[in-house]
JSON list of C-alpha atoms and ligand atoms in Angstrom, two decimals:
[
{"chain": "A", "resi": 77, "resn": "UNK", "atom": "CA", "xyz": [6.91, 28.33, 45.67]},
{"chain": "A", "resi": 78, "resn": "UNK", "atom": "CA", "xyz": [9.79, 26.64, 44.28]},
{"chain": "A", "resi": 79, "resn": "UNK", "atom": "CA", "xyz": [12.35, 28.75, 42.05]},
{"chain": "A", "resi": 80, "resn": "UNK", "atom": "CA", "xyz": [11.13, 27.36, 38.73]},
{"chain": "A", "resi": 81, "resn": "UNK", "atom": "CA", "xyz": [7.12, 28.62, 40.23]},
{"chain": "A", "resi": 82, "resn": "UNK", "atom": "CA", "xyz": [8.97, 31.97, 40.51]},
{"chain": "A", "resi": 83, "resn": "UNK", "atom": "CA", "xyz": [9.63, 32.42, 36.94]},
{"chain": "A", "resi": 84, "resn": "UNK", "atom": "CA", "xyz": [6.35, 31.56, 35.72]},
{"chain": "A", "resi": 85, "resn": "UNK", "atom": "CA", "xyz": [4.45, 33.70, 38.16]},
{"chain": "A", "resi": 86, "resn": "UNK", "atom": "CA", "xyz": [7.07, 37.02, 37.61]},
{"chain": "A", "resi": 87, "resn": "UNK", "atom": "CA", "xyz": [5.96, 36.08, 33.60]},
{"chain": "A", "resi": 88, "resn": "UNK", "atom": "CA", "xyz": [2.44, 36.74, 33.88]},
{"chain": "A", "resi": 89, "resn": "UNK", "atom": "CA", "xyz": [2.90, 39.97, 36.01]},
{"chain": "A", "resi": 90, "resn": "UNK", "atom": "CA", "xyz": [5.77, 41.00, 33.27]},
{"chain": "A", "resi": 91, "resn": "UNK", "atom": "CA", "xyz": [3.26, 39.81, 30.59]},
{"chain": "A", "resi": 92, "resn": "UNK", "atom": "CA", "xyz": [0.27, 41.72, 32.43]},
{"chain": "A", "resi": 93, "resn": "UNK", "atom": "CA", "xyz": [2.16, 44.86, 32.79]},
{"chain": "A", "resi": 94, "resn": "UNK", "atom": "CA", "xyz": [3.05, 45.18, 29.70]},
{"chain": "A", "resi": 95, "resn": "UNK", "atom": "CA", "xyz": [-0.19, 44.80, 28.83]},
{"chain": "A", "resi": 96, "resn": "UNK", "atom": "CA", "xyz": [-1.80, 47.40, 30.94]},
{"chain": "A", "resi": 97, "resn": "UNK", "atom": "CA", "xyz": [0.83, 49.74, 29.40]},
{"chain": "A", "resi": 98, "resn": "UNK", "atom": "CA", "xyz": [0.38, 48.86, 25.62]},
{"chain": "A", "resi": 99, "resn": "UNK", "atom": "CA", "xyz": [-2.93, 47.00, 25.00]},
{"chain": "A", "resi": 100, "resn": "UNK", "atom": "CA", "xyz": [-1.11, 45.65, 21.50]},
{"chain": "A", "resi": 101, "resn": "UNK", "atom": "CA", "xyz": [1.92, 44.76, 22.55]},
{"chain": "A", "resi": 102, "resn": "UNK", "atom": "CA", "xyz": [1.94, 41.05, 22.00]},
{"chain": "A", "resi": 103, "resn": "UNK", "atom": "CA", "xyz": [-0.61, 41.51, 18.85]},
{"chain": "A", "resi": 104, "resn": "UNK", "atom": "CA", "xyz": [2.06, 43.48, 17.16]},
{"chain": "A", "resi": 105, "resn": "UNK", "atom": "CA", "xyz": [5.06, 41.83, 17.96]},
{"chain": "A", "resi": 106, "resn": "UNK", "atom": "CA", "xyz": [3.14, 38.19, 17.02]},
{"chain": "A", "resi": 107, "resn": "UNK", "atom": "CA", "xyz": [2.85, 39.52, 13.65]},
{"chain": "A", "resi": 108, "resn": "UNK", "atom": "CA", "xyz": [6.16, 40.55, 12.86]},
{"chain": "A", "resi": 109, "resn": "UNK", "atom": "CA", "xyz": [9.61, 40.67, 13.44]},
{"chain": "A", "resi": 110, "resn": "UNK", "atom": "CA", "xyz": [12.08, 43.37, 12.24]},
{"chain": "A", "resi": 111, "resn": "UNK", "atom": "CA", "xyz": [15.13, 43.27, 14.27]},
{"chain": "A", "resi": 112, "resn": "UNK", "atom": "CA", "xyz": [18.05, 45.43, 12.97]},
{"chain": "A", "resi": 113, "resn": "UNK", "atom": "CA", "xyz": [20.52, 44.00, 15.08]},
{"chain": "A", "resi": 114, "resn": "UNK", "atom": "CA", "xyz": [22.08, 40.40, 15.00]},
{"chain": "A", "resi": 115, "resn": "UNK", "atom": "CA", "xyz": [23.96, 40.29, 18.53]},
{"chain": "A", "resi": 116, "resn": "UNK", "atom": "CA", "xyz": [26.22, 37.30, 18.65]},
{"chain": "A", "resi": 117, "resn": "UNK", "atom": "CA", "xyz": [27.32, 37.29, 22.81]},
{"chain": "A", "resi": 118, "resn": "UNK", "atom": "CA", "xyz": [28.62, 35.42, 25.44]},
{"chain": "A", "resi": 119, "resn": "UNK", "atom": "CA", "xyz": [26.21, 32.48, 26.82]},
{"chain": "A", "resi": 120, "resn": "UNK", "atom": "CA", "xyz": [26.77, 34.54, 30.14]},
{"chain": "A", "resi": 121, "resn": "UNK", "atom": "CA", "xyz": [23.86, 34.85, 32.73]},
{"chain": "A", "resi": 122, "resn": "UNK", "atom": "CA", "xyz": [25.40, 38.61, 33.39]},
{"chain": "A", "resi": 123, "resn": "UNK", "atom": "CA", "xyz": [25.24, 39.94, 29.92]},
{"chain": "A", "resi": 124, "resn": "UNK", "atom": "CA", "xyz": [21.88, 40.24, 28.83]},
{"chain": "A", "resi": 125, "resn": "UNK", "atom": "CA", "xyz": [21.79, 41.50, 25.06]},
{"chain": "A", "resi": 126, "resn": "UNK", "atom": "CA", "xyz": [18.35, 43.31, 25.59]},
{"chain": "A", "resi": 127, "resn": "UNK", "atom": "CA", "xyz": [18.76, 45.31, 28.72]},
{"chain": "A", "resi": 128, "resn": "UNK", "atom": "CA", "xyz": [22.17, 46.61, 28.51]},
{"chain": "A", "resi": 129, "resn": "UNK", "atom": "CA", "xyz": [21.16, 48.12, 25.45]},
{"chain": "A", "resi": 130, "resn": "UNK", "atom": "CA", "xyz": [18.34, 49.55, 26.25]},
{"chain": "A", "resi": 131, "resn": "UNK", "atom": "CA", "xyz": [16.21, 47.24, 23.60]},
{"chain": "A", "resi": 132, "resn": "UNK", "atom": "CA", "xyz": [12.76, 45.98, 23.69]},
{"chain": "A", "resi": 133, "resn": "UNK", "atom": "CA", "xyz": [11.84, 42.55, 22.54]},
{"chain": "A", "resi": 134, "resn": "UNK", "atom": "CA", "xyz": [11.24, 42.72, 18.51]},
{"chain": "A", "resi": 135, "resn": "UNK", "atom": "CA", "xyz": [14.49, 44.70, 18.06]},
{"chain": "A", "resi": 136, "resn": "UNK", "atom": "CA", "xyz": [17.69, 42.04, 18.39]},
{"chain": "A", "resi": 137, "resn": "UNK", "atom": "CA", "xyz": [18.21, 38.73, 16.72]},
{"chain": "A", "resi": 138, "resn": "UNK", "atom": "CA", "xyz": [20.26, 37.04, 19.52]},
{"chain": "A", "resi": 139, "resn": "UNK", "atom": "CA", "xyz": [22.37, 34.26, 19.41]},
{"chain": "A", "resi": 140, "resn": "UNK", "atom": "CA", "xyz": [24.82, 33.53, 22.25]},
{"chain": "A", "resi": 141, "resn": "UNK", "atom": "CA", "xyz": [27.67, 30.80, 23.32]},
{"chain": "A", "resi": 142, "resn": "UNK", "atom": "CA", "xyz": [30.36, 30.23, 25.62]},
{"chain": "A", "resi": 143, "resn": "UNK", "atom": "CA", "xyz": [32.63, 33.55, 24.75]},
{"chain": "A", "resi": 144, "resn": "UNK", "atom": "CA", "xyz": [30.76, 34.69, 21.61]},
{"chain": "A", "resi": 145, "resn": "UNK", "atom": "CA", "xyz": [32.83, 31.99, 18.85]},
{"chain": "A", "resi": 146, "resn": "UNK", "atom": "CA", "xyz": [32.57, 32.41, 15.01]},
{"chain": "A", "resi": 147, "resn": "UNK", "atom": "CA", "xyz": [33.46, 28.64, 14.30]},
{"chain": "A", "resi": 148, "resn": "UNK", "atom": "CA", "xyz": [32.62, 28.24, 10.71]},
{"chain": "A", "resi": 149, "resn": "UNK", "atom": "CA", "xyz": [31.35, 24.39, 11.15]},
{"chain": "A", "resi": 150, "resn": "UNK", "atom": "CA", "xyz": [28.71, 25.75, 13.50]},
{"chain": "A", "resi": 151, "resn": "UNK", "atom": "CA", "xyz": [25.44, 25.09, 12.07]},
{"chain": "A", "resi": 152, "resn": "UNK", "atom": "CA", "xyz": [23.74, 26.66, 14.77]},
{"chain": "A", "resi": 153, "resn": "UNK", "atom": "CA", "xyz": [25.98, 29.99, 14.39]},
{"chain": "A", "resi": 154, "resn": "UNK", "atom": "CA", "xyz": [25.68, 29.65, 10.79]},
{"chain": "A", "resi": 155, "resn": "UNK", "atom": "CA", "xyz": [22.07, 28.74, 10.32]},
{"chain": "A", "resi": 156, "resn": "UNK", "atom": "CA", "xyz": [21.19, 32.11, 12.84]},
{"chain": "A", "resi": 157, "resn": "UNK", "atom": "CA", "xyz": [23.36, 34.48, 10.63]},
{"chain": "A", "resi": 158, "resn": "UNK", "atom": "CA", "xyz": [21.94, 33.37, 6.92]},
{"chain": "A", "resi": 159, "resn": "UNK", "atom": "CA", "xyz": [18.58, 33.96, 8.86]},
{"chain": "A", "resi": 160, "resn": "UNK", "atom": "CA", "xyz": [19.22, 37.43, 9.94]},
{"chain": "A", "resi": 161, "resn": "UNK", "atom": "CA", "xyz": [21.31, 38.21, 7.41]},
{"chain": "A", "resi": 162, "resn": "UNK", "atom": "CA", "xyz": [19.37, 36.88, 4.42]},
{"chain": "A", "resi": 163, "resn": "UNK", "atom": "CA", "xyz": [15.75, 37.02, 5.60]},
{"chain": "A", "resi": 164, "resn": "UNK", "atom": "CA", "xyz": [15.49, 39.49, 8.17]},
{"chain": "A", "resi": 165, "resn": "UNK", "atom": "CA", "xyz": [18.03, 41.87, 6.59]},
{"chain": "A", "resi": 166, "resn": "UNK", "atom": "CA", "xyz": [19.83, 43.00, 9.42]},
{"chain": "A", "resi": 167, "resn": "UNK", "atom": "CA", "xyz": [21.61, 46.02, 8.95]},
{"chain": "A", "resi": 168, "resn": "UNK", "atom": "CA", "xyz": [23.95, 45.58, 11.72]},
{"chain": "A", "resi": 169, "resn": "UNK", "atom": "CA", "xyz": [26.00, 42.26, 13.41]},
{"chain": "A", "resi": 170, "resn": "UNK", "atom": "CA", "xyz": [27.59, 43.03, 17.11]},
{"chain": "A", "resi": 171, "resn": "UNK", "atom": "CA", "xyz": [30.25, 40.42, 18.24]},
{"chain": "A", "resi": 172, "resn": "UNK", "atom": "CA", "xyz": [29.85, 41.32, 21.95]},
{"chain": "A", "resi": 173, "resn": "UNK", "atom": "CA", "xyz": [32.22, 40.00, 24.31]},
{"chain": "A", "resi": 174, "resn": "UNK", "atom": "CA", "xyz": [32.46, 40.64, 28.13]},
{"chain": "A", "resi": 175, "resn": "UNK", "atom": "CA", "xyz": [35.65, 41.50, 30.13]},
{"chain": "A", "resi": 176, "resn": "UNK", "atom": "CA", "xyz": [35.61, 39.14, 33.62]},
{"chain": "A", "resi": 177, "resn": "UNK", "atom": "CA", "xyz": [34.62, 36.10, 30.87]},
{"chain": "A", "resi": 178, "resn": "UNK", "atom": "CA", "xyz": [34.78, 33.03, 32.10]},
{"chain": "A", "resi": 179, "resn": "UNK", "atom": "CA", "xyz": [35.35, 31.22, 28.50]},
{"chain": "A", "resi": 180, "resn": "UNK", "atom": "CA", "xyz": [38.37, 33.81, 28.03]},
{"chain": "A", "resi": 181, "resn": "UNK", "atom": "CA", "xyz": [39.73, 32.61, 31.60]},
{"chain": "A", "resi": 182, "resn": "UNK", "atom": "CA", "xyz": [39.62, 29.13, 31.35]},
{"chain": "A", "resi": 183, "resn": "UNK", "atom": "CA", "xyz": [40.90, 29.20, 27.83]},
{"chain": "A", "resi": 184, "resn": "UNK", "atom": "CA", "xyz": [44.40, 30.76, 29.61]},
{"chain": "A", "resi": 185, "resn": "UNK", "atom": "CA", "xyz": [44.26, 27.86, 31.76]},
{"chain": "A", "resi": 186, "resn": "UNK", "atom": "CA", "xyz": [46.50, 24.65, 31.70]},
{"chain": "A", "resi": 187, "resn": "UNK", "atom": "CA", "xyz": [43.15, 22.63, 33.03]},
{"chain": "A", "resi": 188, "resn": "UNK", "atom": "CA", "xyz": [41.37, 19.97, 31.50]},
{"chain": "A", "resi": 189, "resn": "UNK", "atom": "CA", "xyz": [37.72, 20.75, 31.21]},
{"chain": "A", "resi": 190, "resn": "UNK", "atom": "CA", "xyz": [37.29, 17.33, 29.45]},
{"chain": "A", "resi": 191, "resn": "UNK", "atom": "CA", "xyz": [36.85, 16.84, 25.83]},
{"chain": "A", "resi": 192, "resn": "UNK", "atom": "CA", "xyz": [33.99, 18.81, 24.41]},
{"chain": "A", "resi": 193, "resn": "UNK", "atom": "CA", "xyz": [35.09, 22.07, 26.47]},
{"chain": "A", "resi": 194, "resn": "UNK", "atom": "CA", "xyz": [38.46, 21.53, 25.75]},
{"chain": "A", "resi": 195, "resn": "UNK", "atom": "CA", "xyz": [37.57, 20.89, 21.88]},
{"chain": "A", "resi": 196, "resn": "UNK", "atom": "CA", "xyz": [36.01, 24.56, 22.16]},
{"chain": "A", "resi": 197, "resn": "UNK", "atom": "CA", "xyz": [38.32, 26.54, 24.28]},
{"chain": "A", "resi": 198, "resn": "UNK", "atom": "CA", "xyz": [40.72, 25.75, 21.92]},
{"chain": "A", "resi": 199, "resn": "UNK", "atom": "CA", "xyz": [39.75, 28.10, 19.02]},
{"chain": "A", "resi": 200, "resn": "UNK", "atom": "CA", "xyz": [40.27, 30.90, 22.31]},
{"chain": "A", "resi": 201, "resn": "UNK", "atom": "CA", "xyz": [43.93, 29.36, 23.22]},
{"chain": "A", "resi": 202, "resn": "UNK", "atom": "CA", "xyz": [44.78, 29.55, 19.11]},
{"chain": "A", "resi": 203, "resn": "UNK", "atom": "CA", "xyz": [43.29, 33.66, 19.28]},
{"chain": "A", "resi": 204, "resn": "UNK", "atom": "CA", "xyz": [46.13, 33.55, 21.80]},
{"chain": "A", "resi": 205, "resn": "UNK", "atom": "CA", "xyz": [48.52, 32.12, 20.22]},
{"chain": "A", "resi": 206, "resn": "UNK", "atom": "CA", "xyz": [48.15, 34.36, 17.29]},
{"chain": "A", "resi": 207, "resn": "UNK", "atom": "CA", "xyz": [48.81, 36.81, 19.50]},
{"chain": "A", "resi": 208, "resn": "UNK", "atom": "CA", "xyz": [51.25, 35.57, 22.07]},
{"chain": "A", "resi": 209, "resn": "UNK", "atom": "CA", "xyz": [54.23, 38.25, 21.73]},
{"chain": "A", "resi": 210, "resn": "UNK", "atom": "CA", "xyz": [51.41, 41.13, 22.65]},
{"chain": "A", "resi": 211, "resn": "UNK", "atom": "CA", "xyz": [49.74, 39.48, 25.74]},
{"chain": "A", "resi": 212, "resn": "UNK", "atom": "CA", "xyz": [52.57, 37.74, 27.25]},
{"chain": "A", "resi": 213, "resn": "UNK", "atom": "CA", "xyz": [54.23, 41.18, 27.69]},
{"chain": "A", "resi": 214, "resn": "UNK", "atom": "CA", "xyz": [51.46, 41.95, 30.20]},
{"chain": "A", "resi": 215, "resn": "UNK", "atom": "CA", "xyz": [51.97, 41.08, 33.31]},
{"chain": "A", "resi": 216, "resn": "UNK", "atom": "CA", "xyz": [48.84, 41.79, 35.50]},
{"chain": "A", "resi": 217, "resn": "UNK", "atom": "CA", "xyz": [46.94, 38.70, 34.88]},
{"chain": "A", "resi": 218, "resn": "UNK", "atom": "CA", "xyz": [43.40, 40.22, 34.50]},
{"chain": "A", "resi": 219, "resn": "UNK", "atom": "CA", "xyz": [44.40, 42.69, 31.95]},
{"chain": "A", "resi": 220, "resn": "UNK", "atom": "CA", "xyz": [45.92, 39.84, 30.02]},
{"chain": "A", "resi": 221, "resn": "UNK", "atom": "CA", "xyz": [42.61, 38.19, 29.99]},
{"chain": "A", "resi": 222, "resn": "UNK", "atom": "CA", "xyz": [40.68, 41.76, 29.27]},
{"chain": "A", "resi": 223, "resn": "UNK", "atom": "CA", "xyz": [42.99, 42.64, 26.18]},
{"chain": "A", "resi": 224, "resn": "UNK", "atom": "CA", "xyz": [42.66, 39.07, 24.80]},
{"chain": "A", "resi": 225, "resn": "UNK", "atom": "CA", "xyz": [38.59, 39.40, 25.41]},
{"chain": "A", "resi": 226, "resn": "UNK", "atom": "CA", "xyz": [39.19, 42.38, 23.09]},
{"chain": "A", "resi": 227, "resn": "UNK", "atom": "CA", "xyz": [41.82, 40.43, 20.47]},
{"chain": "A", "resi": 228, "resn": "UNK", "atom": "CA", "xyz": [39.17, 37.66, 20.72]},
{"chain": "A", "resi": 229, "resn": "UNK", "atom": "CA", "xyz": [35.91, 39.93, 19.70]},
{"chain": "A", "resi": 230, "resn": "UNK", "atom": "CA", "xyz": [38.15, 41.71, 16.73]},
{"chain": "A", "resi": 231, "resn": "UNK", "atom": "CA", "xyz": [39.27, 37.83, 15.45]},
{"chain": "A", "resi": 232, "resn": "UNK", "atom": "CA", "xyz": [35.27, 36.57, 15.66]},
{"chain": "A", "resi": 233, "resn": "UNK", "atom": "CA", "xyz": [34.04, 39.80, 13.39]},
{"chain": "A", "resi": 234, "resn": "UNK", "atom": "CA", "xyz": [36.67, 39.03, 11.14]},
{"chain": "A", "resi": 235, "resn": "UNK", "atom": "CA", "xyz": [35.59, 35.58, 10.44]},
{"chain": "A", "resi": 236, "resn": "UNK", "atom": "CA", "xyz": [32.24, 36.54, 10.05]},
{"chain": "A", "resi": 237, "resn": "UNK", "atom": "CA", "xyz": [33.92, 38.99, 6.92]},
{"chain": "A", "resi": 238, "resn": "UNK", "atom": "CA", "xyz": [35.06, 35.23, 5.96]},
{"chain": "A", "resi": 239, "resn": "UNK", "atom": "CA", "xyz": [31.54, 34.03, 5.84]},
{"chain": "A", "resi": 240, "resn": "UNK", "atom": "CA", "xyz": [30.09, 33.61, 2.06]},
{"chain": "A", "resi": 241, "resn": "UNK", "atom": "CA", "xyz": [26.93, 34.96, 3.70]},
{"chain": "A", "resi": 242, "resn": "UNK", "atom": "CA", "xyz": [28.29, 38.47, 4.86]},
{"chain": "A", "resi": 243, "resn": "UNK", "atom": "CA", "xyz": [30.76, 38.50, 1.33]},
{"chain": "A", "resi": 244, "resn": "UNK", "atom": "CA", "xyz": [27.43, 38.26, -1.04]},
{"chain": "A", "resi": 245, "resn": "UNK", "atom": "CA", "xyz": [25.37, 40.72, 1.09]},
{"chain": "A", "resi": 246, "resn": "UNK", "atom": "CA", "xyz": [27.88, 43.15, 1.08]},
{"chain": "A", "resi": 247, "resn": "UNK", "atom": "CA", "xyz": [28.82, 43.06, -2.19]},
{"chain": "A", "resi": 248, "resn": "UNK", "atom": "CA", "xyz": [24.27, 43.20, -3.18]},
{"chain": "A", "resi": 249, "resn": "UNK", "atom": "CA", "xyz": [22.87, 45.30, -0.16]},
{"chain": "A", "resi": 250, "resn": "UNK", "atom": "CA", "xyz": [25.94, 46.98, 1.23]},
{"chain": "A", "resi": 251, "resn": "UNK", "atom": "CA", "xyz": [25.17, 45.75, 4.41]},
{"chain": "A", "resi": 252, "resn": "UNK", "atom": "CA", "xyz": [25.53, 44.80, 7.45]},
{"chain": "A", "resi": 253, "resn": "UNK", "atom": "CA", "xyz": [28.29, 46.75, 9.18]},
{"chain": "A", "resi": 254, "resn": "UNK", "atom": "CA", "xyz": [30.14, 44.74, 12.00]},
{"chain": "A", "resi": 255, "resn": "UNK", "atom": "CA", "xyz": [30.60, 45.42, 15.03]},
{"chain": "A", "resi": 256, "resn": "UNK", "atom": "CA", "xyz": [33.31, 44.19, 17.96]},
{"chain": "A", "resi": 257, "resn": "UNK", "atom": "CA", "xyz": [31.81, 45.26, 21.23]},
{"chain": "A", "resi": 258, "resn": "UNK", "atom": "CA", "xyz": [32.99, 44.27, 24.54]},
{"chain": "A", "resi": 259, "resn": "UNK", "atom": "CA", "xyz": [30.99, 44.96, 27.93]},
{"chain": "A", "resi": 260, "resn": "UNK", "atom": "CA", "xyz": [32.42, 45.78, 30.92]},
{"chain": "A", "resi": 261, "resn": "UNK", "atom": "CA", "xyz": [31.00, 43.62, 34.06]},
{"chain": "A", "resi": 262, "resn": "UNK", "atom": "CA", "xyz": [32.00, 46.44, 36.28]},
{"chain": "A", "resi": 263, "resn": "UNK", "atom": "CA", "xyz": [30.78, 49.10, 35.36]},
{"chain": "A", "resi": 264, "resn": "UNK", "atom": "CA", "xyz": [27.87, 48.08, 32.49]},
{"chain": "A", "resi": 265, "resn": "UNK", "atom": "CA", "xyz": [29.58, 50.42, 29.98]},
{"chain": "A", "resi": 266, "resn": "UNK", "atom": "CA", "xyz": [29.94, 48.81, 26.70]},
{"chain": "A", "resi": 267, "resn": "UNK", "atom": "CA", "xyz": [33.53, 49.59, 24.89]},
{"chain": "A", "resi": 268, "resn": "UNK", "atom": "CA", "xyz": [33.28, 49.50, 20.83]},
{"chain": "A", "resi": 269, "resn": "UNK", "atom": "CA", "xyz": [36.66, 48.08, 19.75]},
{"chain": "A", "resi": 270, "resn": "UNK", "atom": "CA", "xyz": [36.51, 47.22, 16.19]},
{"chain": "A", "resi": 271, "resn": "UNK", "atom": "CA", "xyz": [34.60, 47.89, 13.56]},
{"chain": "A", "resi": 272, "resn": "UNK", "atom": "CA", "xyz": [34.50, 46.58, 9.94]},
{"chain": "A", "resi": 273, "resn": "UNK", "atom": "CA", "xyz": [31.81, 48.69, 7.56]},
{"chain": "A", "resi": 274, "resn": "UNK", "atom": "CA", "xyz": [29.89, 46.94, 4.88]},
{"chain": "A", "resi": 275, "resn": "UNK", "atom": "CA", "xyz": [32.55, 46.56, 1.96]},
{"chain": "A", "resi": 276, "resn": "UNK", "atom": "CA", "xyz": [35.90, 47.00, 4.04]},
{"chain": "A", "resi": 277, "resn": "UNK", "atom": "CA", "xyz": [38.58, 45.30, 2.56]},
{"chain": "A", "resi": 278, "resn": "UNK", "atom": "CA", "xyz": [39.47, 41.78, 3.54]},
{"chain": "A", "resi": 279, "resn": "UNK", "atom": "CA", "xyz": [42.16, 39.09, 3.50]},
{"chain": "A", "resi": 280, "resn": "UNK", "atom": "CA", "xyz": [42.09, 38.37, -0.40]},
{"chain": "A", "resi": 281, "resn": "UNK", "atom": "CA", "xyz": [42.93, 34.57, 0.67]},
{"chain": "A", "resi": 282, "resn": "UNK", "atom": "CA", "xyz": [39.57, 34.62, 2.11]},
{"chain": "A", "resi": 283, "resn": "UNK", "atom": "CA", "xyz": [37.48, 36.68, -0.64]},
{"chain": "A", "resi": 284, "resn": "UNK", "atom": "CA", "xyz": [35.22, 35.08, -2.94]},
{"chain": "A", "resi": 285, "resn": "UNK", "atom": "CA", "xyz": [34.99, 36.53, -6.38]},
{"chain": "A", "resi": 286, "resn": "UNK", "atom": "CA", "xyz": [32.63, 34.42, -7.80]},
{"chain": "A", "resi": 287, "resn": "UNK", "atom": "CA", "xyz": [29.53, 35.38, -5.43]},
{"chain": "B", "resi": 212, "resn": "ZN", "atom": "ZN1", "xyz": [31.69, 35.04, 28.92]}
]
């Protein structure tokens, strides 16, 4: 069998078990879809959103790229918030990072990954530079990289605070909360470190009054 083979026959004995333990599994999930969670995470193939948390399909909107970026001329991240946000009324958005991140790594780097890479990376290398005094004190390489994973998660739930889309729903629904999560490779333990409730107060340079 050749590797792709695999994955289609491990999907009909995942889709038959399931089956055999819930005969309306798929009936009910084809019908409807109310996720509470919007989990914006790192493209990595280690940090799956579903089973570190415990989740069962149904219950997280994903969307993932290379180090979980807010970029607010992504129409892909953009067009998966308004979704969630406006439509499936999520009640909670978790920027979820991952220490041992590749993205974050490279990003420290001085090498050239060629241009669309190195177009990206760069909104990680200006999270550094926004922070330069506080990680070049650090001198152990790898915990450089782990606190600015951490700076990085904390700057990408702040832009979404930026977004018109989380303004207007917090200021109507008083939701979501955000969330600033980063998982640890290591040990699979997932360490909250930010958190920005529905309403919290935000850079008025960036608040919209008009909504
Ligand atoms: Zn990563």
């Amino acid at each position: 069998m050749k590797s792709y083979e695999v994955l289609l026959h491990e999907n009909k004995l995942w889709a038959a078990g399931k089956l055999a333990q819930d005969p309306d599994f798929f009936d009910r999930l084809a019908h409807l879809q109310t996720p509470e969670f919007l989990w914006i995470g790192c493209s990595d193939s280690r940090v799956p959103a579903n089973e570190i948390t415990g989740t069962a399909p149904g219950e997280i909107f994903v969307h993932r790229n290379i180090a979980n970026l807010v970029i607010h001329t992504d129409v892909n991240l953009l067009s998966v918030l308004e979704y969630a946000v406006v439509h499936l009324k999520v009640r909670h958005v978790i920027v979820c990072g991952h220490y041992g991140c590749g993205g974050i790594k490279a990003a420290m780097s001085s090498k050239d990954y060629k241009q669309v890479l190195n177009m990206w990376l760069r909104n990680i290398k200006d999270v550094y530079r926004h922070n330069r005094k506080e990680l070049d004190a650090i001198g152990d390489e790898e915990q450089r990289a782990d606190r600015l994973t951490e700076l990085n998660v904390m700057e990408q739930t702040m832009r979404l605070a930026k977004t018109s889309i989380i303004q207007k729903a917090w200021k109507n629904e008083q939701r979501p909360d955000l969330h600033g999560w980063v998982y640890g490779l290591k040990d699979g333990l997932i360490n909250p470190v930010f958190e920005m409730k529905a309403g919290s107060p935000i850079d008025p340079l960036y608040e919209f009054t008009d909504l």
